Amino acid sequence: MPRKRVHELAKEWGVGTRQVLSQLESLKIHGRKAQSTLSEQEAESAHRGLLPQAAPALVLGEDRKSVV
């Protein structure tokens, strides 16, 4: 995969550029801007961190069937 710019990846992933930049900061990848390019490894790490986490399903009750 060729190097891509941060803003291009954000558009591709359907998130804001600021979200991608903040994810990069949390991964200790500093000094990036919207026009900066990312290596394949950096892009994969950032994308993994932006994916929604699978939340466990919470079941509050079951359907009740009335017996008449």
mmCIF file of N, CA, C and O in Angstrom:
data_model
loop_
_atom_site.group_PDB
_atom_site.id
_atom_site.type_symbol
_atom_site.label_atom_id
_atom_site.label_comp_id
_atom_site.label_asym_id
_atom_site.label_seq_id
_atom_site.Cartn_x
_atom_site.Cartn_y
_atom_site.Cartn_z
ATOM 1 N N MET A 1 0.856 -1.178 0.000
ATOM 2 C CA MET A 1 0.000 0.000 0.000
ATOM 3 C C MET A 1 0.896 1.232 0.000
ATOM 4 O O MET A 1 1.759 1.373 0.846
ATOM 5 N N PRO A 2 0.683 2.121 -0.928
ATOM 6 C CA PRO A 2 1.488 3.345 -0.928
ATOM 7 C C PRO A 2 1.108 4.231 0.258
ATOM 8 O O PRO A 2 0.032 4.105 0.836
ATOM 9 N N ARG A 3 2.005 5.128 0.589
ATOM 10 C CA ARG A 3 1.747 6.047 1.704
ATOM 11 C C ARG A 3 0.557 6.941 1.351
ATOM 12 O O ARG A 3 0.431 7.392 0.220
ATOM 13 N N LYS A 4 -0.303 7.153 2.346
ATOM 14 C CA LYS A 4 -1.475 8.004 2.122
ATOM 15 C C LYS A 4 -1.471 9.130 3.132
ATOM 16 O O LYS A 4 -0.939 9.008 4.225
ATOM 17 N N ARG A 5 -2.115 10.218 2.763
ATOM 18 C CA ARG A 5 -2.224 11.366 3.653
ATOM 19 C C ARG A 5 -3.307 11.116 4.702
ATOM 20 O O ARG A 5 -4.256 10.373 4.467
ATOM 21 N N VAL A 6 -3.124 11.767 5.839
ATOM 22 C CA VAL A 6 -4.045 11.587 6.967
ATOM 23 C C VAL A 6 -5.474 11.938 6.552
ATOM 24 O O VAL A 6 -6.410 11.185 6.828
ATOM 25 N N HIS A 7 -5.660 13.055 5.875
ATOM 26 C CA HIS A 7 -7.020 13.466 5.506
ATOM 27 C C HIS A 7 -7.660 12.502 4.518
ATOM 28 O O HIS A 7 -8.871 12.294 4.540
ATOM 29 N N GLU A 8 -6.867 11.865 3.656
ATOM 30 C CA GLU A 8 -7.403 10.888 2.709
ATOM 31 C C GLU A 8 -7.887 9.643 3.456
ATOM 32 O O GLU A 8 -8.944 9.095 3.144
ATOM 33 N N LEU A 9 -7.085 9.204 4.434
ATOM 34 C CA LEU A 9 -7.470 8.029 5.219
ATOM 35 C C LEU A 9 -8.726 8.306 6.037
ATOM 36 O O LEU A 9 -9.611 7.454 6.141
ATOM 37 N N ALA A 10 -8.817 9.494 6.608
ATOM 38 C CA ALA A 10 -9.992 9.849 7.402
ATOM 39 C C ALA A 10 -11.256 9.787 6.537
ATOM 40 O O ALA A 10 -12.286 9.248 6.959
ATOM 41 N N LYS A 11 -11.165 10.307 5.339
ATOM 42 C CA LYS A 11 -12.319 10.288 4.431
ATOM 43 C C LYS A 11 -12.668 8.849 4.054
ATOM 44 O O LYS A 11 -13.836 8.472 4.035
ATOM 45 N N GLU A 12 -11.648 8.052 3.783
ATOM 46 C CA GLU A 12 -11.834 6.654 3.415
ATOM 47 C C GLU A 12 -12.512 5.867 4.544
ATOM 48 O O GLU A 12 -13.353 5.007 4.302
ATOM 49 N N TRP A 13 -12.127 6.157 5.786
ATOM 50 C CA TRP A 13 -12.647 5.445 6.958
ATOM 51 C C TRP A 13 -13.953 6.024 7.477
ATOM 52 O O TRP A 13 -14.568 5.475 8.378
ATOM 53 N N GLY A 14 -14.364 7.179 6.958
ATOM 54 C CA GLY A 14 -15.609 7.794 7.379
ATOM 55 C C GLY A 14 -15.541 8.446 8.754
ATOM 56 O O GLY A 14 -16.532 8.473 9.479
ATOM 57 N N VAL A 15 -14.377 8.959 9.117
ATOM 58 C CA VAL A 15 -14.202 9.657 10.394
ATOM 59 C C VAL A 15 -13.576 11.023 10.116
ATOM 60 O O VAL A 15 -13.124 11.297 9.009
ATOM 61 N N GLY A 16 -13.546 11.848 11.136
ATOM 62 C CA GLY A 16 -12.947 13.165 10.983
ATOM 63 C C GLY A 16 -11.429 13.108 11.050
ATOM 64 O O GLY A 16 -10.848 12.224 11.676
ATOM 65 N N THR A 17 -10.808 14.072 10.401
ATOM 66 C CA THR A 17 -9.350 14.154 10.415
ATOM 67 C C THR A 17 -8.831 14.326 11.839
ATOM 68 O O THR A 17 -7.824 13.739 12.208
ATOM 69 N N ARG A 18 -9.543 15.101 12.632
ATOM 70 C CA ARG A 18 -9.118 15.315 14.020
ATOM 71 C C ARG A 18 -9.133 14.030 14.816
ATOM 72 O O ARG A 18 -8.287 13.818 15.690
ATOM 73 N N GLN A 19 -10.097 13.139 14.533
ATOM 74 C CA GLN A 19 -10.137 11.852 15.218
ATOM 75 C C GLN A 19 -8.897 11.027 14.884
ATOM 76 O O GLN A 19 -8.317 10.392 15.757
ATOM 77 N N VAL A 20 -8.518 11.034 13.623
ATOM 78 C CA VAL A 20 -7.336 10.275 13.209
ATOM 79 C C VAL A 20 -6.089 10.863 13.865
ATOM 80 O O VAL A 20 -5.248 10.129 14.396
ATOM 81 N N LEU A 21 -5.977 12.199 13.853
ATOM 82 C CA LEU A 21 -4.813 12.840 14.463
ATOM 83 C C LEU A 21 -4.747 12.557 15.959
ATOM 84 O O LEU A 21 -3.668 12.302 16.505
ATOM 85 N N SER A 22 -5.883 12.572 16.632
ATOM 86 C CA SER A 22 -5.884 12.294 18.065
ATOM 87 C C SER A 22 -5.528 10.831 18.336
ATOM 88 O O SER A 22 -4.841 10.513 19.300
ATOM 89 N N GLN A 23 -5.974 9.920 17.465
ATOM 90 C CA GLN A 23 -5.608 8.507 17.605
ATOM 91 C C GLN A 23 -4.106 8.332 17.407
ATOM 92 O O GLN A 23 -3.469 7.568 18.128
ATOM 93 N N LEU A 24 -3.533 9.040 16.452
ATOM 94 C CA LEU A 24 -2.092 8.965 16.225
ATOM 95 C C LEU A 24 -1.334 9.468 17.449
ATOM 96 O O LEU A 24 -0.324 8.870 17.849
ATOM 97 N N GLU A 25 -1.805 10.550 18.062
ATOM 98 C CA GLU A 25 -1.167 11.069 19.278
ATOM 99 C C GLU A 25 -1.227 10.036 20.394
ATOM 100 O O GLU A 25 -0.262 9.852 21.132
ATOM 101 N N SER A 26 -2.367 9.358 20.537
ATOM 102 C CA SER A 26 -2.492 8.352 21.595
ATOM 103 C C SER A 26 -1.572 7.150 21.344
ATOM 104 O O SER A 26 -1.204 6.443 22.277
ATOM 105 N N LEU A 27 -1.202 6.948 20.079
ATOM 106 C CA LEU A 27 -0.266 5.875 19.724
ATOM 107 C C LEU A 27 1.185 6.346 19.776
ATOM 108 O O LEU A 27 2.083 5.636 19.354
ATOM 109 N N LYS A 28 1.394 7.570 20.279
ATOM 110 C CA LYS A 28 2.727 8.164 20.401
ATOM 111 C C LYS A 28 3.371 8.435 19.046
ATOM 112 O O LYS A 28 4.569 8.359 18.879
ATOM 113 N N ILE A 29 2.523 8.731 18.040
ATOM 114 C CA ILE A 29 3.003 9.152 16.728
ATOM 115 C C ILE A 29 2.744 10.650 16.669
ATOM 116 O O ILE A 29 1.642 11.091 16.351
ATOM 117 N N HIS A 30 3.745 11.437 17.018
ATOM 118 C CA HIS A 30 3.595 12.879 17.184
ATOM 119 C C HIS A 30 3.972 13.656 15.932
ATOM 120 O O HIS A 30 4.651 13.143 15.045
ATOM 121 N N GLY A 31 3.529 14.909 15.899
ATOM 122 C CA GLY A 31 3.939 15.826 14.847
ATOM 123 C C GLY A 31 3.270 15.619 13.513
ATOM 124 O O GLY A 31 3.783 16.037 12.481
ATOM 125 N N ARG A 32 2.116 14.991 13.503
ATOM 126 C CA ARG A 32 1.414 14.765 12.233
ATOM 127 C C ARG A 32 0.369 15.846 12.026
ATOM 128 O O ARG A 32 -0.197 16.386 12.966
ATOM 129 N N LYS A 33 0.116 16.131 10.773
ATOM 130 C CA LYS A 33 -0.913 17.090 10.368
ATOM 131 C C LYS A 33 -1.771 16.427 9.307
ATOM 132 O O LYS A 33 -1.475 15.328 8.860
ATOM 133 N N ALA A 34 -2.837 17.102 8.893
ATOM 134 C CA ALA A 34 -3.755 16.524 7.908
ATOM 135 C C ALA A 34 -3.058 16.189 6.592
ATOM 136 O O ALA A 34 -3.420 15.227 5.915
ATOM 137 N N GLN A 35 -2.029 16.951 6.235
ATOM 138 C CA GLN A 35 -1.319 16.716 4.979
ATOM 139 C C GLN A 35 -0.169 15.719 5.117
ATOM 140 O O GLN A 35 0.455 15.370 4.117
ATOM 141 N N SER A 36 0.113 15.264 6.329
ATOM 142 C CA SER A 36 1.206 14.310 6.542
ATOM 143 C C SER A 36 0.849 12.955 5.952
ATOM 144 O O SER A 36 -0.319 12.574 5.894
ATOM 145 N N THR A 37 1.864 12.236 5.525
ATOM 146 C CA THR A 37 1.646 10.884 5.022
ATOM 147 C C THR A 37 1.979 9.887 6.121
ATOM 148 O O THR A 37 2.803 10.150 6.994
ATOM 149 N N LEU A 38 1.315 8.746 6.052
ATOM 150 C CA LEU A 38 1.530 7.689 7.035
ATOM 151 C C LEU A 38 2.038 6.441 6.336
ATOM 152 O O LEU A 38 1.626 6.131 5.216
ATOM 153 N N SER A 39 2.888 5.707 7.032
ATOM 154 C CA SER A 39 3.332 4.420 6.513
ATOM 155 C C SER A 39 2.179 3.431 6.658
ATOM 156 O O SER A 39 1.180 3.695 7.340
ATOM 157 N N GLU A 40 2.310 2.308 6.031
ATOM 158 C CA GLU A 40 1.273 1.277 6.099
ATOM 159 C C GLU A 40 1.043 0.828 7.545
ATOM 160 O O GLU A 40 -0.095 0.666 7.967
ATOM 161 N N GLN A 41 2.115 0.652 8.307
ATOM 162 C CA GLN A 41 1.999 0.217 9.703
ATOM 163 C C GLN A 41 1.302 1.265 10.555
ATOM 164 O O GLN A 41 0.452 0.938 11.386
ATOM 165 N N GLU A 42 1.650 2.531 10.367
ATOM 166 C CA GLU A 42 1.017 3.605 11.128
ATOM 167 C C GLU A 42 -0.474 3.680 10.810
ATOM 168 O O GLU A 42 -1.308 3.829 11.703
ATOM 169 N N ALA A 43 -0.812 3.557 9.531
ATOM 170 C CA ALA A 43 -2.215 3.622 9.117
ATOM 171 C C ALA A 43 -3.011 2.464 9.704
ATOM 172 O O ALA A 43 -4.125 2.646 10.191
ATOM 173 N N GLU A 44 -2.447 1.263 9.680
ATOM 174 C CA GLU A 44 -3.142 0.099 10.239
ATOM 175 C C GLU A 44 -3.356 0.249 11.738
ATOM 176 O O GLU A 44 -4.431 -0.061 12.248
ATOM 177 N N SER A 45 -2.356 0.729 12.448
ATOM 178 C CA SER A 45 -2.479 0.933 13.893
ATOM 179 C C SER A 45 -3.564 1.955 14.208
ATOM 180 O O SER A 45 -4.380 1.752 15.110
ATOM 181 N N ALA A 46 -3.581 3.048 13.485
ATOM 182 C CA ALA A 46 -4.578 4.093 13.708
ATOM 183 C C ALA A 46 -5.972 3.573 13.390
ATOM 184 O O ALA A 46 -6.916 3.815 14.136
ATOM 185 N N HIS A 47 -6.104 2.832 12.302
ATOM 186 C CA HIS A 47 -7.416 2.322 11.907
ATOM 187 C C HIS A 47 -7.947 1.328 12.931
ATOM 188 O O HIS A 47 -9.126 1.358 13.277
ATOM 189 N N ARG A 48 -7.076 0.462 13.423
ATOM 190 C CA ARG A 48 -7.478 -0.504 14.449
ATOM 191 C C ARG A 48 -8.016 0.204 15.688
ATOM 192 O O ARG A 48 -8.989 -0.227 16.289
ATOM 193 N N GLY A 49 -7.382 1.299 16.066
ATOM 194 C CA GLY A 49 -7.805 2.047 17.239
ATOM 195 C C GLY A 49 -9.104 2.798 17.041
ATOM 196 O O GLY A 49 -9.781 3.138 18.005
ATOM 197 N N LEU A 50 -9.479 3.060 15.794
ATOM 198 C CA LEU A 50 -10.708 3.797 15.508
ATOM 199 C C LEU A 50 -11.916 2.892 15.322
ATOM 200 O O LEU A 50 -13.042 3.370 15.311
ATOM 201 N N LEU A 51 -11.687 1.594 15.177
ATOM 202 C CA LEU A 51 -12.811 0.681 14.987
ATOM 203 C C LEU A 51 -13.627 0.598 16.258
ATOM 204 O O LEU A 51 -13.075 0.572 17.362
ATOM 205 N N PRO A 52 -14.954 0.544 16.147
ATOM 206 C CA PRO A 52 -15.782 0.436 17.351
ATOM 207 C C PRO A 52 -15.521 -0.893 18.059
ATOM 208 O O PRO A 52 -15.366 -1.926 17.411
ATOM 209 N N GLN A 53 -15.447 -0.800 19.362
ATOM 210 C CA GLN A 53 -15.214 -1.999 20.151
ATOM 211 C C GLN A 53 -16.516 -2.777 20.267
ATOM 212 O O GLN A 53 -17.582 -2.201 20.419
ATOM 213 N N ALA A 54 -16.428 -4.086 20.215
ATOM 214 C CA ALA A 54 -17.614 -4.924 20.340
ATOM 215 C C ALA A 54 -18.080 -4.893 21.790
ATOM 216 O O ALA A 54 -17.369 -5.331 22.687
ATOM 217 N N ALA A 55 -19.234 -4.341 21.998
ATOM 218 C CA ALA A 55 -19.790 -4.252 23.348
ATOM 219 C C ALA A 55 -20.619 -5.502 23.622
ATOM 220 O O ALA A 55 -21.343 -5.979 22.749
ATOM 221 N N PRO A 56 -20.522 -6.029 24.831
ATOM 222 C CA PRO A 56 -21.332 -7.206 25.141
ATOM 223 C C PRO A 56 -22.818 -6.833 25.144
ATOM 224 O O PRO A 56 -23.191 -5.727 25.539
ATOM 225 N N ALA A 57 -23.615 -7.741 24.666
ATOM 226 C CA ALA A 57 -25.054 -7.483 24.618
ATOM 227 C C ALA A 57 -25.637 -7.622 26.014
ATOM 228 O O ALA A 57 -25.277 -8.521 26.773
ATOM 229 N N LEU A 58 -26.532 -6.735 26.333
ATOM 230 C CA LEU A 58 -27.176 -6.749 27.632
ATOM 231 C C LEU A 58 -28.627 -7.129 27.431
ATOM 232 O O LEU A 58 -29.367 -6.455 26.712
ATOM 233 N N VAL A 59 -29.039 -8.226 28.045
ATOM 234 C CA VAL A 59 -30.402 -8.683 27.939
ATOM 235 C C VAL A 59 -31.119 -8.326 29.219
ATOM 236 O O VAL A 59 -30.753 -8.775 30.299
ATOM 237 N N LEU A 60 -32.128 -7.469 29.114
ATOM 238 C CA LEU A 60 -32.866 -7.031 30.299
ATOM 239 C C LEU A 60 -34.022 -7.948 30.633
ATOM 240 O O LEU A 60 -34.441 -8.046 31.772
ATOM 241 N N GLY A 61 -34.545 -8.604 29.705
ATOM 242 C CA GLY A 61 -35.672 -9.499 29.944
ATOM 243 C C GLY A 61 -35.984 -10.274 28.682
ATOM 244 O O GLY A 61 -35.398 -10.032 27.640
ATOM 245 N N GLU A 62 -36.853 -11.189 28.808
ATOM 246 C CA GLU A 62 -37.232 -11.970 27.647
ATOM 247 C C GLU A 62 -38.667 -11.644 27.278
ATOM 248 O O GLU A 62 -39.420 -11.103 28.083
ATOM 249 N N ASP A 63 -39.039 -11.972 26.083
ATOM 250 C CA ASP A 63 -40.419 -11.745 25.671
ATOM 251 C C ASP A 63 -41.338 -12.595 26.538
ATOM 252 O O ASP A 63 -41.085 -13.782 26.788
ATOM 253 N N ARG A 64 -42.405 -11.974 26.972
ATOM 254 C CA ARG A 64 -43.378 -12.698 27.793
ATOM 255 C C ARG A 64 -44.534 -13.149 26.907
ATOM 256 O O ARG A 64 -45.016 -12.400 26.073
ATOM 257 N N LYS A 65 -44.946 -14.334 27.161
ATOM 258 C CA LYS A 65 -46.100 -14.853 26.444
ATOM 259 C C LYS A 65 -47.211 -15.062 27.467
ATOM 260 O O LYS A 65 -47.010 -15.726 28.469
ATOM 261 N N SER A 66 -48.320 -14.467 27.182
ATOM 262 C CA SER A 66 -49.416 -14.610 28.133
ATOM 263 C C SER A 66 -50.189 -15.889 27.823
ATOM 264 O O SER A 66 -50.452 -16.220 26.690
ATOM 265 N N VAL A 67 -50.507 -16.579 28.869
ATOM 266 C CA VAL A 67 -51.286 -17.809 28.736
ATOM 267 C C VAL A 67 -52.680 -17.487 29.224
ATOM 268 O O VAL A 67 -52.884 -17.092 30.356
ATOM 269 N N VAL A 68 -53.661 -17.634 28.354
ATOM 270 C CA VAL A 68 -55.034 -17.316 28.728
ATOM 271 C C VAL A 68 -55.835 -18.552 28.868
ATOM 272 O O VAL A 68 -55.764 -19.539 28.314
#
